[in-house]
Coordinates of C-alpha atoms in Angstrom, one line a residue:
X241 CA 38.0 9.9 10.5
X242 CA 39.0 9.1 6.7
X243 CA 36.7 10.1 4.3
X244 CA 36.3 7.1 3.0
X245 CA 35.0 6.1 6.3
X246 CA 33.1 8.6 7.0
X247 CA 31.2 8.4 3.2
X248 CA 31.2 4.7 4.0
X249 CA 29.3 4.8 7.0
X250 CA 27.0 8.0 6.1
X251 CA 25.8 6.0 3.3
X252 CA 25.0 2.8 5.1
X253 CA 22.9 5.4 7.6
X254 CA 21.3 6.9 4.7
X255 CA 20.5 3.7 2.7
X256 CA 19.1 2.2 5.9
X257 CA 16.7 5.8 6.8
X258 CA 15.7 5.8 2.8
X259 CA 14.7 2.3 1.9
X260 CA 13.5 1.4 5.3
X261 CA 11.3 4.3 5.0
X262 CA 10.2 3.8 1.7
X263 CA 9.5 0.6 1.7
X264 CA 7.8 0.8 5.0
X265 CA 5.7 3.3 3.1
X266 CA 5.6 1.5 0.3
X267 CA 4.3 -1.7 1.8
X268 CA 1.3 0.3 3.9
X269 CA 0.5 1.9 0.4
X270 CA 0.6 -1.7 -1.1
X271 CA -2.0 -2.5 1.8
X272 CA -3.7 0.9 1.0
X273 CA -3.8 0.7 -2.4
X274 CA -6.0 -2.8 -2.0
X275 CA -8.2 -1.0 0.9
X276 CA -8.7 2.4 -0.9
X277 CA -10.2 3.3 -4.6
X278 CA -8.0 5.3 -6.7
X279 CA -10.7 8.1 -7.0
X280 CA -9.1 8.5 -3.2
X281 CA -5.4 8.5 -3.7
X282 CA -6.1 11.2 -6.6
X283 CA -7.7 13.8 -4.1
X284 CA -4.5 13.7 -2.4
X285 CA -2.4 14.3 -5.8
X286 CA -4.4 16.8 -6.2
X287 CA -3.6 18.7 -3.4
X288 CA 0.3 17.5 -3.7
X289 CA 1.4 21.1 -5.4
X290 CA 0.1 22.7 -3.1
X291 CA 1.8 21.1 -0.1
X292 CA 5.2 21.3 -2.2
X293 CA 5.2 25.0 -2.6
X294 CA 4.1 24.8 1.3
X295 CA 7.3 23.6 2.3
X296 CA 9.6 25.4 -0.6
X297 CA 8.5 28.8 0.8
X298 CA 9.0 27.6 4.0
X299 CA 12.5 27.2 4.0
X300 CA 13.6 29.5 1.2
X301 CA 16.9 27.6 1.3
X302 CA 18.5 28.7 4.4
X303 CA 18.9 25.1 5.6
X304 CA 21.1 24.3 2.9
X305 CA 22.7 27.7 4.1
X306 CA 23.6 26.2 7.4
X307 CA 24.8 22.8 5.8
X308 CA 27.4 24.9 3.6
X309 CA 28.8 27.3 5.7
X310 CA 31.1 25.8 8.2
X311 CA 31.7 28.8 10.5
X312 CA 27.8 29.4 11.3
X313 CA 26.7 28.6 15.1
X314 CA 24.4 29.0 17.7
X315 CA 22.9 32.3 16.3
X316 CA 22.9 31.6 13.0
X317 CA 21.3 28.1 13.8
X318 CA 18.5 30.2 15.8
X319 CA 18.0 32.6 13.2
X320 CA 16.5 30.2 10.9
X321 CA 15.1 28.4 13.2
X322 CA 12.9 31.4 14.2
X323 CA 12.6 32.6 10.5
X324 CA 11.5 28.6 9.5
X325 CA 8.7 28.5 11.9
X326 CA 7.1 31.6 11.5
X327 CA 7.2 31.5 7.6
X328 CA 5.7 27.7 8.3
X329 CA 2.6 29.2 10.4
X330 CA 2.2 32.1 7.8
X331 CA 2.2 29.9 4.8
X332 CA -0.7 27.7 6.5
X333 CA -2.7 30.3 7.7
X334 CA -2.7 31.9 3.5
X335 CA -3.6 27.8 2.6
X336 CA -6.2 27.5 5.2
X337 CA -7.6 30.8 4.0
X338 CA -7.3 29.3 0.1
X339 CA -8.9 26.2 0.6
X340 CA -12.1 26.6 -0.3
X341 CA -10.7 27.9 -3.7
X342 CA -8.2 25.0 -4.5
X343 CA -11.4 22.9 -3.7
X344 CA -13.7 25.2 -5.9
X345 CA -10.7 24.9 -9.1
X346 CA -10.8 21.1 -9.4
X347 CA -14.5 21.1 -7.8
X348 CA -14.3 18.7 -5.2
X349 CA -15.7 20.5 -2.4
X350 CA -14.1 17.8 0.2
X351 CA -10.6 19.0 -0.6
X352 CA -11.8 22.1 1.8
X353 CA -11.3 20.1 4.8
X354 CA -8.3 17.8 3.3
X355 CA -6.2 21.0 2.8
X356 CA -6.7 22.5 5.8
X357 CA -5.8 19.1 7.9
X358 CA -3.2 17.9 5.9
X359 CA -1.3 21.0 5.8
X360 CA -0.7 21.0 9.5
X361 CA 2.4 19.5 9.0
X362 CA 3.9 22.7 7.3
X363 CA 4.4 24.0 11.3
X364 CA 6.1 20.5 12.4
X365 CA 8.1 20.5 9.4
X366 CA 9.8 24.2 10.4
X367 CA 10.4 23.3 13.6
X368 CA 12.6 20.4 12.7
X369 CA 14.3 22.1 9.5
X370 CA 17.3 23.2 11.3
X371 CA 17.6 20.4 13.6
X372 CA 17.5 17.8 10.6
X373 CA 20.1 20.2 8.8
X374 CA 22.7 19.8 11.5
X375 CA 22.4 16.2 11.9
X376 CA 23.1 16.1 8.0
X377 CA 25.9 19.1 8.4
X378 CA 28.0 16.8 11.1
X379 CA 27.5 13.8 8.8
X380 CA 25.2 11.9 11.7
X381 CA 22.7 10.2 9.6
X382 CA 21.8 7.5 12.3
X383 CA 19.6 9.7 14.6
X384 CA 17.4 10.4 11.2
X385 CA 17.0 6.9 11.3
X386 CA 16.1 6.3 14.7
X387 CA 13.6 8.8 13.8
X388 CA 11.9 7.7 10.8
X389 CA 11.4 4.5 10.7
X390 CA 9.1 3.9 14.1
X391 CA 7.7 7.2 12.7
X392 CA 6.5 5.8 9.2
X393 CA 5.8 2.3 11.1
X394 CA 2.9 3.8 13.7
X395 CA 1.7 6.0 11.4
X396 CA 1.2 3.6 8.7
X397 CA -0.3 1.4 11.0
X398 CA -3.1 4.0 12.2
X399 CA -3.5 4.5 8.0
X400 CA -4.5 1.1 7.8
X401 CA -6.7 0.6 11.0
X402 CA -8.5 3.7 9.5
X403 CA -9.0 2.1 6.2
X404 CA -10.2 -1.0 7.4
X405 CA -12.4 0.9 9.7
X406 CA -13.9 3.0 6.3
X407 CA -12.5 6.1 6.7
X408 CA -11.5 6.3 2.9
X409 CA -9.4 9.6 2.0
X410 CA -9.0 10.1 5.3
X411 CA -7.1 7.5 6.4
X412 CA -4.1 9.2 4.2
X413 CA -4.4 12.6 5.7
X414 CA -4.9 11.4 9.4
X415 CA -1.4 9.1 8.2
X416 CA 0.5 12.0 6.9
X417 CA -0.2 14.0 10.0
X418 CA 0.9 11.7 12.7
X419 CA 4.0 10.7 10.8
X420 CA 4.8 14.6 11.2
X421 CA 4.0 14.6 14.8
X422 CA 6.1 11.6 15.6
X423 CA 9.2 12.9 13.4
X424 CA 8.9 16.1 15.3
X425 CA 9.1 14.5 18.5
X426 CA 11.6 11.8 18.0
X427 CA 13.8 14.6 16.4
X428 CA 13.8 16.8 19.2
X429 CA 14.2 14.2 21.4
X430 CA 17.4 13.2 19.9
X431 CA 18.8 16.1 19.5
X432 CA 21.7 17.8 21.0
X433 CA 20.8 21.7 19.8
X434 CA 17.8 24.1 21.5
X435 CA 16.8 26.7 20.1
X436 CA 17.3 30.4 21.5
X437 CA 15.8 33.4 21.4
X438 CA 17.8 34.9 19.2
X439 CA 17.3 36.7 15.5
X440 CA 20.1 38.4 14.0
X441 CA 19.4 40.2 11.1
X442 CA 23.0 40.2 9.9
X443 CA 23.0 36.7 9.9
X444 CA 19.7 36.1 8.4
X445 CA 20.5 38.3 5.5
X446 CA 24.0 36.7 5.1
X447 CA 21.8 33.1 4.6
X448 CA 19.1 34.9 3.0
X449 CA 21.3 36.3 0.4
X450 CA 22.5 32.6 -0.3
X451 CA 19.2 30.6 0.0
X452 CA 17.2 32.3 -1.1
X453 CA 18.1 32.0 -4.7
X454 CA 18.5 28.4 -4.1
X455 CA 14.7 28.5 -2.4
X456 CA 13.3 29.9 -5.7
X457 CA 14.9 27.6 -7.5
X458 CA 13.6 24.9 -5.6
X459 CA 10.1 26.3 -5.2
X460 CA 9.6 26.1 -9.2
X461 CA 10.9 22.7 -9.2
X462 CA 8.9 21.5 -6.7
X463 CA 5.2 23.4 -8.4
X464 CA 6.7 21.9 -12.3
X465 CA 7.3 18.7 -10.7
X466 CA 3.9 18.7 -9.1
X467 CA 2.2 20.6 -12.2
X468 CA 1.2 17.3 -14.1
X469 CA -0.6 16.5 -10.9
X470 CA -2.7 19.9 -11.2
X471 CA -3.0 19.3 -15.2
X472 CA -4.2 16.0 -14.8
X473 CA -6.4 16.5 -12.0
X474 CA -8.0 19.7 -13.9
X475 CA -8.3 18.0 -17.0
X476 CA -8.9 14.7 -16.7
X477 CA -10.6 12.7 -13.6
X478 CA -9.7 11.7 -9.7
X479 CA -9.1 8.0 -11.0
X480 CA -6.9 8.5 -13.7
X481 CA -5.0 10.9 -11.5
X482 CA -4.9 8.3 -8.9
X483 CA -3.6 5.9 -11.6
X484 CA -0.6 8.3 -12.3
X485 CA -0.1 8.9 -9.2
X486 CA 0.4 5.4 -8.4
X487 CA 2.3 5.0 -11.1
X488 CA 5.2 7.9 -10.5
X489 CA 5.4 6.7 -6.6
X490 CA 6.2 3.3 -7.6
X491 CA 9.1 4.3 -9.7
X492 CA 10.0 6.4 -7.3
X493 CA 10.9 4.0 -4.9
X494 CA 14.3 3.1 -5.8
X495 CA 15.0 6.0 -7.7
X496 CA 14.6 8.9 -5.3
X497 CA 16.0 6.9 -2.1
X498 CA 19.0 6.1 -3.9
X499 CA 19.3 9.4 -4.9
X500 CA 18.6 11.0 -2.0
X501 CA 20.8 8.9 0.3
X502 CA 24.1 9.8 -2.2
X503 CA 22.9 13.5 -2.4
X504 CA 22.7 13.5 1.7
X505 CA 25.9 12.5 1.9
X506 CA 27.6 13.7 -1.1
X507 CA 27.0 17.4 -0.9
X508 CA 28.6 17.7 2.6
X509 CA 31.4 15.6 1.3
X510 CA 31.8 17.2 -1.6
X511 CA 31.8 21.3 0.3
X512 CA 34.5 19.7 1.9
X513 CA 36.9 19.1 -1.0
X514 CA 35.6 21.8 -3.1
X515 CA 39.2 23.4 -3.4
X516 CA 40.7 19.9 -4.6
X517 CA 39.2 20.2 -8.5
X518 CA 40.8 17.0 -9.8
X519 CA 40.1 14.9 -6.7
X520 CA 36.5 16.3 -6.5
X521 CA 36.0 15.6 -10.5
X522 CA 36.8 11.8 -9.2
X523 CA 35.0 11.2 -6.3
X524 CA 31.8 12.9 -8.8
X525 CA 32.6 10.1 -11.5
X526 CA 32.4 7.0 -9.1
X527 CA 28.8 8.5 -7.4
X528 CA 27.3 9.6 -10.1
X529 CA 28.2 6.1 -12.1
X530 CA 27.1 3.9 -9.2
X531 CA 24.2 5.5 -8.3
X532 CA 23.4 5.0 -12.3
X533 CA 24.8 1.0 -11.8
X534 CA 22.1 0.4 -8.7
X535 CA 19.1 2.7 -10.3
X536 CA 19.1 1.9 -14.1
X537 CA 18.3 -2.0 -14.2
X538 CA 15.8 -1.8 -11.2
X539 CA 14.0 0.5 -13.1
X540 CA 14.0 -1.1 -16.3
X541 CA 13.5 -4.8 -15.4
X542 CA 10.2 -3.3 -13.5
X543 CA 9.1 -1.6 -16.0
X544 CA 9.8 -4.7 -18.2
X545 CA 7.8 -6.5 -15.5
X546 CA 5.1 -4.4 -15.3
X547 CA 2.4 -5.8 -15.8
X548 CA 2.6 -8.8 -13.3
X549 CA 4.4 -6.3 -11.0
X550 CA 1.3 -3.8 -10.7
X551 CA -1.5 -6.9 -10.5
X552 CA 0.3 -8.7 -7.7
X553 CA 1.2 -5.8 -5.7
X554 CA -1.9 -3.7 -6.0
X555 CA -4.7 -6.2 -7.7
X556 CA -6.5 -5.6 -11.0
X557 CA -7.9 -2.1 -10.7
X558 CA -4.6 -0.5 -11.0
X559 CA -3.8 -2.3 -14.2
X560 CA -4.2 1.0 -16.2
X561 CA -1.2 2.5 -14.5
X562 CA 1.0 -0.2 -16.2
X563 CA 1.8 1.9 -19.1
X564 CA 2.5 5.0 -17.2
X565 CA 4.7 3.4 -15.1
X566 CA 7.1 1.9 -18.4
X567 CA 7.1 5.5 -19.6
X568 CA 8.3 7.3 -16.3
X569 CA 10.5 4.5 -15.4
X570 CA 12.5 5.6 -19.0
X571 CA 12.5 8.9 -17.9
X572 CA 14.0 8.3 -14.7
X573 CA 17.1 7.0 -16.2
X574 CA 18.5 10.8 -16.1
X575 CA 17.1 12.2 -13.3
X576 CA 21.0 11.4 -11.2
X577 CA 22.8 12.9 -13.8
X578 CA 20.2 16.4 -13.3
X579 CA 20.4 16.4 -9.2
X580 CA 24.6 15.4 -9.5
X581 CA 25.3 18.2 -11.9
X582 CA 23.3 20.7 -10.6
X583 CA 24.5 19.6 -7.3
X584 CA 28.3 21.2 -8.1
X585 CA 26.1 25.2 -8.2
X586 CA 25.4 24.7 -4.7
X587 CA 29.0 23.7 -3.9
X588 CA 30.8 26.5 -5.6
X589 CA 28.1 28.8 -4.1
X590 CA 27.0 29.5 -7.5
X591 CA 22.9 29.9 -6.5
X592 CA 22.3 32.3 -9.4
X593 CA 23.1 30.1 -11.9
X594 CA 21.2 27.5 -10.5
X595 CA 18.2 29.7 -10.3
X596 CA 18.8 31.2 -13.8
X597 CA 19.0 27.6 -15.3
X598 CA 15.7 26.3 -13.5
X599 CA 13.7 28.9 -14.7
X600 CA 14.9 27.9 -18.2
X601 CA 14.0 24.4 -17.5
X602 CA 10.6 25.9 -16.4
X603 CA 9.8 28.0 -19.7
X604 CA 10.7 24.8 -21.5
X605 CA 7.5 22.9 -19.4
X606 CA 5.3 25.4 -19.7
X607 CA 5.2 25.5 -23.8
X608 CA 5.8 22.0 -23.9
X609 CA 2.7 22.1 -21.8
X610 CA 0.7 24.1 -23.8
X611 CA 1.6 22.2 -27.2
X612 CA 0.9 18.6 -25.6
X613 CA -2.1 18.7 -23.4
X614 CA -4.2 18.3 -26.9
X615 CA -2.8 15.0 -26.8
X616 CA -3.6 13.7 -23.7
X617 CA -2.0 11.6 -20.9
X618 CA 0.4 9.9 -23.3
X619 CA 1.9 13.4 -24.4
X620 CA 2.2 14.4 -20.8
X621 CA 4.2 11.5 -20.4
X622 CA 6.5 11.3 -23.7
X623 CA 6.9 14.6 -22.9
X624 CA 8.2 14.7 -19.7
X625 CA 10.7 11.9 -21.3
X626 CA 12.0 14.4 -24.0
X627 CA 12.2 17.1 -21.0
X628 CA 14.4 15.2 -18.8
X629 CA 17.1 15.0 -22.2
X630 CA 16.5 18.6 -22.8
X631 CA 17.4 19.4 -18.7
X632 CA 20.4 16.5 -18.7
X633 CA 22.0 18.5 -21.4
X634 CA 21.8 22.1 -19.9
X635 CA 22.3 21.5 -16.6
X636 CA 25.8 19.4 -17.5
X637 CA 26.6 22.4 -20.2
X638 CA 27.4 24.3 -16.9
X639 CA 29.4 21.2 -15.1
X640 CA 32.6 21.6 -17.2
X641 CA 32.9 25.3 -15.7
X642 CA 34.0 23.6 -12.1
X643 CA 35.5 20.2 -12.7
X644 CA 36.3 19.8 -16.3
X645 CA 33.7 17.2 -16.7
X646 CA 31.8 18.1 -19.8
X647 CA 28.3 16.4 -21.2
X648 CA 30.4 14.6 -23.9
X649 CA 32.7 12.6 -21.0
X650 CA 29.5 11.7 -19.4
X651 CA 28.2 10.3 -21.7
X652 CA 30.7 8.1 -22.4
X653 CA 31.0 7.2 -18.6
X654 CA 27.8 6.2 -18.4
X655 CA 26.7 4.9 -22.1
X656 CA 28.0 1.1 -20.7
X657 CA 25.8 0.9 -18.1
X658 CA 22.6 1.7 -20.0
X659 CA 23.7 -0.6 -22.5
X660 CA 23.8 -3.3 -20.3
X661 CA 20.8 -2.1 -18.5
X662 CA 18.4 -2.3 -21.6
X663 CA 19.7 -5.2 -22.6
X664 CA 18.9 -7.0 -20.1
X665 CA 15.2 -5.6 -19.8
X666 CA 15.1 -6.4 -22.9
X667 CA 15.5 -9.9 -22.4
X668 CA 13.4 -10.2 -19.6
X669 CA 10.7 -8.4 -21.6
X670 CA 10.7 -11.1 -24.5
X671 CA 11.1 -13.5 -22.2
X672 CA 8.3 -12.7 -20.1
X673 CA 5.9 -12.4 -23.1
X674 CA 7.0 -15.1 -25.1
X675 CA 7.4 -17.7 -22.1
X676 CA 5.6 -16.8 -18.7
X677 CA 3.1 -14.9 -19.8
X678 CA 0.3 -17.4 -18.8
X679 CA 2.5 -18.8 -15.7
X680 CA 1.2 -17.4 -12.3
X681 CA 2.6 -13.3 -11.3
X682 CA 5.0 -14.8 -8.7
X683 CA 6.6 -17.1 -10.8
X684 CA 7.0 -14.3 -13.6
X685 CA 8.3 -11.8 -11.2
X686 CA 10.6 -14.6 -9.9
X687 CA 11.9 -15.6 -13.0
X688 CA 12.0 -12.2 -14.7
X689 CA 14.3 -10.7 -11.8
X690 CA 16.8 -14.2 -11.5
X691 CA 17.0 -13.6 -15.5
X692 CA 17.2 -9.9 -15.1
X693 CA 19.5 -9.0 -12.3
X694 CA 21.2 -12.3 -13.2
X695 CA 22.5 -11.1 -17.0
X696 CA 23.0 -8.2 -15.3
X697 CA 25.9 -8.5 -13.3
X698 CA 27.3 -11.7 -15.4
X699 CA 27.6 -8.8 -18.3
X700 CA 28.8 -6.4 -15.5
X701 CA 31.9 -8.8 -14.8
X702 CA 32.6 -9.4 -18.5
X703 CA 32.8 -5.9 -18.9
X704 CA 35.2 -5.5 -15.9
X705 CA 32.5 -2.6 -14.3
X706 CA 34.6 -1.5 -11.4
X707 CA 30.9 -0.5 -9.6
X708 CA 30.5 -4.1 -9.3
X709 CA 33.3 -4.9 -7.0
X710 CA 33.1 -1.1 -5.5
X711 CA 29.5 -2.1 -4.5
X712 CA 30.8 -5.6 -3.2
X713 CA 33.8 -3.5 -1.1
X714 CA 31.2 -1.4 0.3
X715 CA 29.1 -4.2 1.7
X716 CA 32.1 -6.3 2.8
X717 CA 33.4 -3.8 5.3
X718 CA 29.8 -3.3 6.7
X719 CA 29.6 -7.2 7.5
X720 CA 32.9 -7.5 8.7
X721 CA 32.0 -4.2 11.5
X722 CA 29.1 -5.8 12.2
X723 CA 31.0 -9.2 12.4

């Protein structure tokens, strides 16, 4: 199959699993969010680190392992299987053990019992690891489709019955669990590959030696990435947490599935031509500049929108996540350009590097940390906005070492795109406050979005953006198959 065909159709798979998940989960949180007190949705932030560096150790990388190397088979896939699911049991037995203490540090003796529950799904997440990793590896993102959507669905639904029927924080956990059980299922189910009893220690050491930088590496991103959760959460109360909370998932909707879905496809794309430097360099300009092009005004018109955005979808009480929300939102505008650059390590095999230049993102948090907390919540968020510049620039400092693409020509690339982007928030924003400000949420959502997206791609077409009529090409052949 063409590679156009098979990117093509990977990212329609991908698209489909990611927003039909998210928003799934994002409508049941909506539902939630109105059910629940945000006093409830901060004990489970709290606990979010936690379950991050959970599933980091778990894998230590060796998935990604499997993905890359296109000679590995039965006994490799075995290997990690086995490794995967008896690091997953060991890692919850040490949590189960460290409960009482996580409770005891933020002194909420309920997180005992949350911990120990929720964290069940470290097991079902090994023993899918691999199985997910050679669905992505042979490019067959349907069957992770199939799989999570009736998974987020039920379990979503059995959140909500619980919630209704007053089971507070525990709704979330009891939701969280069953989505794990029904992945696990539905994955096996689908799934061509059993695993055998088989550990070879050549092999594992031949992944190990690969992943296991990358592992690190991911295990500090995922605790800094879930360490304003713990700051917050020590320092400040369960509500405001909860607010935060709220407010980073929100943006996270359309900026982590759009991400994800390009990364899921991309990397095995890209492995495969790694050796072509100039035709590599191009298909990384045209991803990483329309994944910019669908992410950068949907995050700026909603933050622009904010305000009526968080009262209709979650009612009153959440209000004082508005400003968090604008602030992350502007921080998000760089996070594709981090995961794309740093994206070309893994391909060239180049998992020291990407180690050595997480744990000088790392050392960069931690002071910042240290010199910001007097501030409060607003410092924690700036900073993490002056942060993401700081990471942009290092991690694309390394990106002219593979494929001649250096931070300077980035820039450039993308510099149009944001210009239009605030631009057109900008508009909505003045509009909004200046117009519709005493008109009804719907109707200011409604009109700020038709005004928003609208200028949008009228500018986009007056500036001959070739994403428009790439995005336009991509959505044409899809009707036309389905046709």
């Amino acid at each position: 199959m063409a590679l156009r065909k098979v990117v093509t159709s990977g990212l329609v798979w991908t698209f489909t699993q990611q927003f039909g998940n998210q928003v799934i989960g994002f409508v049941i949180s909506l539902i939630l969010a109105r059910l629940l007190l945000p006093e409830e949705f901060g004990l489970i932030a709290m606990i979010a680190v936690f379950v991050a560096v959970g599933n980091g150790l778990m894998d230590s990388g060796l998935s990604l392992s499997i993905i890359r190397d296109t000679e590995a088979g039965d006994r490799d896939f075995s290997t990690v299987f086995i490794f995967n699911v008896l690091a997953g049991t060991l890692i919850y037995l040490i949590i189960f053990a460290g409960a009482p203490f996580i409770a005891q540090f933020y002194d909420q003796e309920i997180l005992t019992n949350i911990i120990r529950v929720y964290c069940l799904t470290f097991i079902l997440s090994a023993a899918t690891s691999v199985h997910i990793a050679l669905f992505t590896r042979n490019m067959n993102f349907k069957v992770q489709t199939l799989t999570a959507i009736p998974a987020a669905v039920i379990s979503g639904a059995l959140g909500i019955l619980l919630a209704i029927k007053g089971y507070g924080v525990w709704s979330l956990v009891y939701s969280s669990l069953l989505n794990s059980i029904l992945n696990f299922v539905l994955i096996w189910k689908y799934s061509s590959w059993f695993p055998s009893r088989i550990f070879d220690k050549n092999l594992f050491y031949k992944h190990w030696s690969y992943g296991y930088k990358l592992g690190l590496a991911n295990l500090l991103n995922r605790i800094f990435n879930n360490l304003y959760l713990v700051v917050i959460g020590k320092y400040f109360s369960p509500a405001l947490l909860g607010f935060y909370s709220r407010a980073e998932s929100t943006k996270q909707l359309p900026l982590s599935n759009i991400e994800r879905a390009l990364n899921k496809v991309s990397f095995p794309m890209f492995v495969g031509i790694k050796d072509e430097p100039e035709r590599l360099k191009s298909v990384f300009r045209k991803l990483l500049k329309m994944v910019l092009y669908i992410v950068s005004p949907v995050l700026m018109i909603s933050a622009a929108l904010a305000d009526p955005l968080f009262r209709f979808l979650f009612t009153e009480k959440w209000l004082p996540a508005v400003p968090y929300f604008q602030i992350l939102c502007l921080g998000g505008l760089l996070l594709p350009l981090h995961s794309y650059n740093l994206s070309l390590l893994n391909i060239y095999g180049r998992s020291d590097l990407f180690l050595k230049l997480e744990i000088v993102k790392k050392i960069l948090i931690l002071f910042s940390l240290l010199l910001i907390i007097p501030f409060g919540i607003y410092g924690l968020l700036w900073g993490q906005v002056v942060l993401s510049v700081l990471a942009f620039v290092i991690n694309a400092y390394y990106t002219q070492r593979f494929i001649t693409y250096p931070l300077r020509s980035q820039l450039l690339d993308v510099f149009p795109i944001y210009l239009i982007t605030f631009f057109s928030a900008t508009i909505v924003w003045l509009g909004d406050q200046k117009l519709f400000s005493e008109f009804p949420d719907f109707i200011r959502l409604l009109t700020g979005g038709i005004v928003g997206f609208g200028g949008y791609f009228i500018l986009s077409i007056f500036g001959r953006f070739e994403q428009l009529p790439q995005l336009i090409d991509l959505l044409r052949d899809r009707l036309e198959k389905k046709i």
